[in-house]
Amino acid sequence: MAYVTLSSKAIGSTIKLKVNGSARNFIVVHQGKPSSVYDDSCNGTWLLMQDIYENRAWHSSNTNDYANSTIHSYLNSTFLNLFESNIKNAIKQVKLPYRKGSGTSTTVTSGSNGLSAKIFLLSATETSFDFSYMPSGEGAELAYFKGCADNSSDSKRVAYLNGSAAYWWLRSPGCNVTAKRALAVGSDGDCGDTSCSYSDGIRPALIMPSTTLVDESGNVIG
């Protein structure tokens, strides 16, 4: 069987990773380090689950602190353990730009001071949004989302749960008037802020080394 590296996969193409024993499609959303605001750990092949995996609360305590959120903890423990061991070990431990703490500040912490994670939610910036009540420069626009509408609906951001378009969480807090809101992509591909304790969809994202091998059927070998 012929193998290729993840680095050879085009932006927008899909590969397969087994999650809890079932093959799931992941979209190649970026190749390499998106910008200088990222730590070098983020240099690799960025993958985003094509469909929404399930609905979960962003933070059970209803506060918009991503680093201490229920969803960040879940993704990097319970969800991470759903991968086969060779894949789990291959997924990169990265440091991501994020808004530190809770509240309405739009200031982002980045570079080597970024948030450590293996599995994460994408930010509003990474999905090509640009408006006043989101963190300022929380990363950079990923290649897959380039050209998407900055502050309105876009079909490229639409994702499905059990065949129906549904909301999915971003890691970005809503920085408008309260510390109880986080940002989510709507069923039409627009962005809105939602109560952190509400259950919306999750589309886990991760970064793998670009040298990771993929077989001719798109299955990641590790």
CSV table of C-alpha atoms in Angstrom, one decimal:
chain,number,residue,atom,x,y,z
A,1,MET,CA,0.0,0.0,0.0
A,2,ALA,CA,1.3,3.5,-0.9
A,3,TYR,CA,1.7,6.1,1.8
A,4,VAL,CA,2.0,9.9,1.7
A,5,THR,CA,2.7,12.5,4.4
A,6,LEU,CA,0.1,14.8,5.8
A,7,SER,CA,2.1,17.7,4.4
A,8,SER,CA,1.1,16.6,0.9
A,9,LYS,CA,-2.6,16.9,1.6
A,10,ALA,CA,-4.3,19.9,0.1
A,11,ILE,CA,-6.2,22.4,2.2
A,12,GLY,CA,-9.9,21.3,2.3
A,13,SER,CA,-9.1,17.6,1.8
A,14,THR,CA,-10.2,15.1,4.4
A,15,ILE,CA,-8.4,12.4,6.2
A,16,LYS,CA,-9.6,9.8,8.7
A,17,LEU,CA,-8.9,9.3,12.3
A,18,LYS,CA,-10.5,6.7,14.5
A,19,VAL,CA,-12.4,8.2,17.4
A,20,ASN,CA,-13.8,5.7,19.9
A,21,GLY,CA,-13.3,3.0,17.4
A,22,SER,CA,-15.1,4.7,14.5
A,23,ALA,CA,-13.4,6.4,11.5
A,24,ARG,CA,-14.2,10.2,11.5
A,25,ASN,CA,-13.4,12.6,8.7
A,26,PHE,CA,-11.1,15.5,9.6
A,27,ILE,CA,-10.6,18.5,7.3
A,28,VAL,CA,-7.0,19.8,6.6
A,29,VAL,CA,-7.6,23.4,7.5
A,30,HIS,CA,-3.9,24.7,7.6
A,31,GLN,CA,-0.4,23.6,6.8
A,32,GLY,CA,2.4,25.0,8.9
A,33,LYS,CA,2.5,27.8,11.6
A,34,PRO,CA,-0.3,30.3,10.8
A,35,SER,CA,1.6,33.4,12.0
A,36,SER,CA,4.3,34.7,14.3
A,37,VAL,CA,1.7,35.0,17.2
A,38,TYR,CA,1.8,31.2,17.5
A,39,ASP,CA,4.5,29.2,19.4
A,40,ASP,CA,6.6,27.0,17.1
A,41,SER,CA,4.8,24.0,18.5
A,42,CYS,CA,1.9,25.0,16.2
A,43,ASN,CA,3.9,24.2,13.1
A,44,GLY,CA,2.3,21.1,11.6
A,45,THR,CA,-0.9,20.0,9.8
A,46,TRP,CA,-4.0,21.4,11.4
A,47,LEU,CA,-7.1,19.1,11.4
A,48,LEU,CA,-10.7,20.0,12.2
A,49,MET,CA,-13.4,17.4,12.6
A,50,GLN,CA,-15.7,17.7,9.6
A,51,ASP,CA,-18.9,17.1,11.5
A,52,ILE,CA,-20.0,18.1,15.0
A,53,TYR,CA,-19.1,15.3,17.4
A,54,GLU,CA,-21.7,16.0,20.1
A,55,ASN,CA,-23.2,18.8,22.2
A,56,ARG,CA,-21.5,19.9,25.4
A,57,ALA,CA,-21.5,22.9,27.7
A,58,TRP,CA,-18.5,25.3,27.3
A,59,HIS,CA,-18.3,25.8,31.0
A,60,SER,CA,-20.6,24.2,33.6
A,61,SER,CA,-20.0,27.2,35.9
A,62,ASN,CA,-21.2,29.6,33.2
A,63,THR,CA,-18.0,31.7,33.1
A,64,ASN,CA,-16.0,32.5,29.9
A,65,ASP,CA,-12.6,31.4,31.1
A,66,TYR,CA,-11.4,28.9,28.4
A,67,ALA,CA,-8.2,27.8,30.1
A,68,ASN,CA,-10.3,26.6,33.2
A,69,SER,CA,-13.4,25.6,31.2
A,70,THR,CA,-15.2,22.3,31.3
A,71,ILE,CA,-14.8,21.9,27.5
A,72,HIS,CA,-11.0,22.4,27.6
A,73,SER,CA,-10.6,19.8,30.4
A,74,TYR,CA,-12.9,17.3,28.6
A,75,LEU,CA,-11.1,17.6,25.2
A,76,ASN,CA,-7.7,17.0,26.8
A,77,SER,CA,-8.7,14.1,28.9
A,78,THR,CA,-11.8,12.1,28.1
A,79,PHE,CA,-11.9,13.0,24.4
A,80,LEU,CA,-8.2,12.6,23.8
A,81,ASN,CA,-8.4,9.1,25.2
A,82,LEU,CA,-10.9,8.1,22.5
A,83,PHE,CA,-8.0,8.0,20.0
A,84,GLU,CA,-5.9,4.9,19.5
A,85,SER,CA,-2.7,5.1,21.5
A,86,ASN,CA,-0.3,5.7,18.5
A,87,ILE,CA,-2.5,8.6,17.3
A,88,LYS,CA,-2.9,10.1,20.8
A,89,ASN,CA,0.9,10.1,21.2
A,90,ALA,CA,1.5,11.6,17.7
A,91,ILE,CA,-0.9,14.6,18.3
A,92,LYS,CA,1.2,17.6,19.1
A,93,GLN,CA,1.2,19.3,22.5
A,94,VAL,CA,0.8,23.0,21.4
A,95,LYS,CA,0.6,26.4,22.9
A,96,LEU,CA,-2.4,28.4,21.5
A,97,PRO,CA,-3.2,32.1,21.5
A,98,TYR,CA,-6.1,32.6,23.9
A,99,ARG,CA,-7.9,35.2,26.0
A,100,LYS,CA,-6.7,34.6,29.6
A,101,GLY,CA,-9.2,34.6,32.5
A,102,SER,CA,-12.8,35.6,32.4
A,103,GLY,CA,-14.7,38.9,31.8
A,104,THR,CA,-14.9,41.3,28.8
A,105,SER,CA,-11.2,41.9,28.1
A,106,THR,CA,-10.2,41.4,24.4
A,107,THR,CA,-6.4,41.1,25.2
A,108,VAL,CA,-4.8,37.8,23.9
A,109,THR,CA,-2.0,35.9,25.5
A,110,SER,CA,0.1,34.2,22.8
A,111,GLY,CA,3.5,32.7,21.7
A,112,SER,CA,5.3,30.7,24.3
A,113,ASN,CA,2.8,32.0,26.9
A,114,GLY,CA,-0.1,30.4,25.0
A,115,LEU,CA,-2.5,27.8,26.4
A,116,SER,CA,-1.1,24.3,26.3
A,117,ALA,CA,-3.4,21.7,24.7
A,118,LYS,CA,-3.5,18.7,22.4
A,119,ILE,CA,-7.2,19.0,21.5
A,120,PHE,CA,-8.8,22.4,21.2
A,121,LEU,CA,-11.6,24.5,19.7
A,122,LEU,CA,-10.8,27.0,17.0
A,123,SER,CA,-10.9,30.7,17.7
A,124,ALA,CA,-13.1,33.3,16.1
A,125,THR,CA,-10.0,34.8,14.4
A,126,GLU,CA,-8.9,31.4,13.1
A,127,THR,CA,-12.4,30.9,11.5
A,128,SER,CA,-12.2,34.3,9.8
A,129,PHE,CA,-14.5,36.4,12.0
A,130,ASP,CA,-13.7,40.1,12.8
A,131,PHE,CA,-15.9,42.1,15.0
A,132,SER,CA,-15.7,44.2,18.2
A,133,TYR,CA,-16.8,41.8,20.9
A,134,MET,CA,-14.3,39.0,20.2
A,135,PRO,CA,-10.7,38.8,21.4
A,136,SER,CA,-8.3,40.9,19.3
A,137,GLY,CA,-6.0,38.7,17.2
A,138,GLU,CA,-6.6,35.4,18.9
A,139,GLY,CA,-4.3,33.7,16.4
A,140,ALA,CA,-4.6,34.1,12.6
A,141,GLU,CA,-7.0,33.2,9.9
A,142,LEU,CA,-6.5,29.6,8.9
A,143,ALA,CA,-6.1,28.8,5.2
A,144,TYR,CA,-9.3,26.8,4.9
A,145,PHE,CA,-11.4,29.8,6.1
A,146,LYS,CA,-9.7,32.5,4.1
A,147,GLY,CA,-12.2,34.6,2.2
A,148,CYS,CA,-15.1,33.8,4.6
A,149,ALA,CA,-17.3,36.7,5.6
A,150,ASP,CA,-15.9,38.6,8.5
A,151,ASN,CA,-19.2,39.4,10.3
A,152,SER,CA,-22.0,37.5,8.6
A,153,SER,CA,-23.0,34.0,7.6
A,154,ASP,CA,-20.8,31.8,5.4
A,155,SER,CA,-21.5,28.3,4.2
A,156,LYS,CA,-17.9,27.2,4.7
A,157,ARG,CA,-18.4,27.4,8.4
A,158,VAL,CA,-21.6,25.4,8.5
A,159,ALA,CA,-21.3,22.1,10.3
A,160,TYR,CA,-23.7,19.2,10.9
A,161,LEU,CA,-24.8,17.1,13.8
A,162,ASN,CA,-26.8,13.9,12.8
A,163,GLY,CA,-27.4,15.4,9.4
A,164,SER,CA,-28.7,18.8,10.5
A,165,ALA,CA,-26.8,22.1,10.5
A,166,ALA,CA,-26.2,23.1,14.1
A,167,TYR,CA,-24.3,25.5,16.4
A,168,TRP,CA,-20.7,24.7,17.3
A,169,TRP,CA,-18.5,26.3,20.0
A,170,LEU,CA,-15.4,28.4,19.4
A,171,ARG,CA,-12.7,28.8,22.1
A,172,SER,CA,-13.2,32.6,22.1
A,173,PRO,CA,-15.1,34.3,24.9
A,174,GLY,CA,-17.8,36.8,24.2
A,175,CYS,CA,-16.3,40.1,25.2
A,176,ASN,CA,-19.4,42.2,25.2
A,177,VAL,CA,-21.2,42.9,28.5
A,178,THR,CA,-20.9,39.9,30.7
A,179,ALA,CA,-18.4,37.2,31.8
A,180,LYS,CA,-21.0,34.5,31.1
A,181,ARG,CA,-20.9,34.3,27.2
A,182,ALA,CA,-18.7,32.5,24.7
A,183,LEU,CA,-18.7,32.6,20.9
A,184,ALA,CA,-20.3,29.9,18.7
A,185,VAL,CA,-20.8,29.5,15.0
A,186,GLY,CA,-24.5,29.4,14.1
A,187,SER,CA,-26.3,26.9,11.9
A,188,ASP,CA,-25.9,29.5,9.0
A,189,GLY,CA,-22.2,29.9,9.5
A,190,ASP,CA,-22.5,33.3,11.3
A,191,CYS,CA,-21.2,34.0,14.8
A,192,GLY,CA,-23.0,34.8,18.0
A,193,ASP,CA,-22.5,34.7,21.7
A,194,THR,CA,-24.1,32.1,23.9
A,195,SER,CA,-24.4,31.3,27.6
A,196,CYS,CA,-21.3,29.2,28.6
A,197,SER,CA,-23.4,26.7,30.4
A,198,TYR,CA,-25.5,25.9,27.3
A,199,SER,CA,-24.9,22.8,25.3
A,200,ASP,CA,-23.7,23.5,21.8
A,201,GLY,CA,-21.7,21.4,19.3
A,202,ILE,CA,-18.0,20.6,19.5
A,203,ARG,CA,-15.7,20.2,16.5
A,204,PRO,CA,-12.4,19.2,18.0
A,205,ALA,CA,-9.2,20.5,16.3
A,206,LEU,CA,-5.7,19.2,16.6
A,207,ILE,CA,-2.2,19.5,15.0
A,208,MET,CA,-0.1,16.6,13.8
A,209,PRO,CA,3.4,16.5,12.6
A,210,SER,CA,3.5,17.1,8.8
A,211,THR,CA,5.6,14.0,8.4
A,212,THR,CA,2.7,11.8,9.7
A,213,LEU,CA,1.9,9.1,7.2
A,214,VAL,CA,-1.5,8.6,5.5
A,215,ASP,CA,-2.6,5.6,3.5
A,216,GLU,CA,-4.3,5.7,0.0
A,217,SER,CA,-7.7,5.5,1.7
A,218,GLY,CA,-7.0,8.6,3.8
A,219,ASN,CA,-6.4,6.8,7.1
A,220,VAL,CA,-3.8,8.3,9.3
A,221,ILE,CA,-1.2,5.7,10.2
A,222,GLY,CA,0.9,7.8,12.6
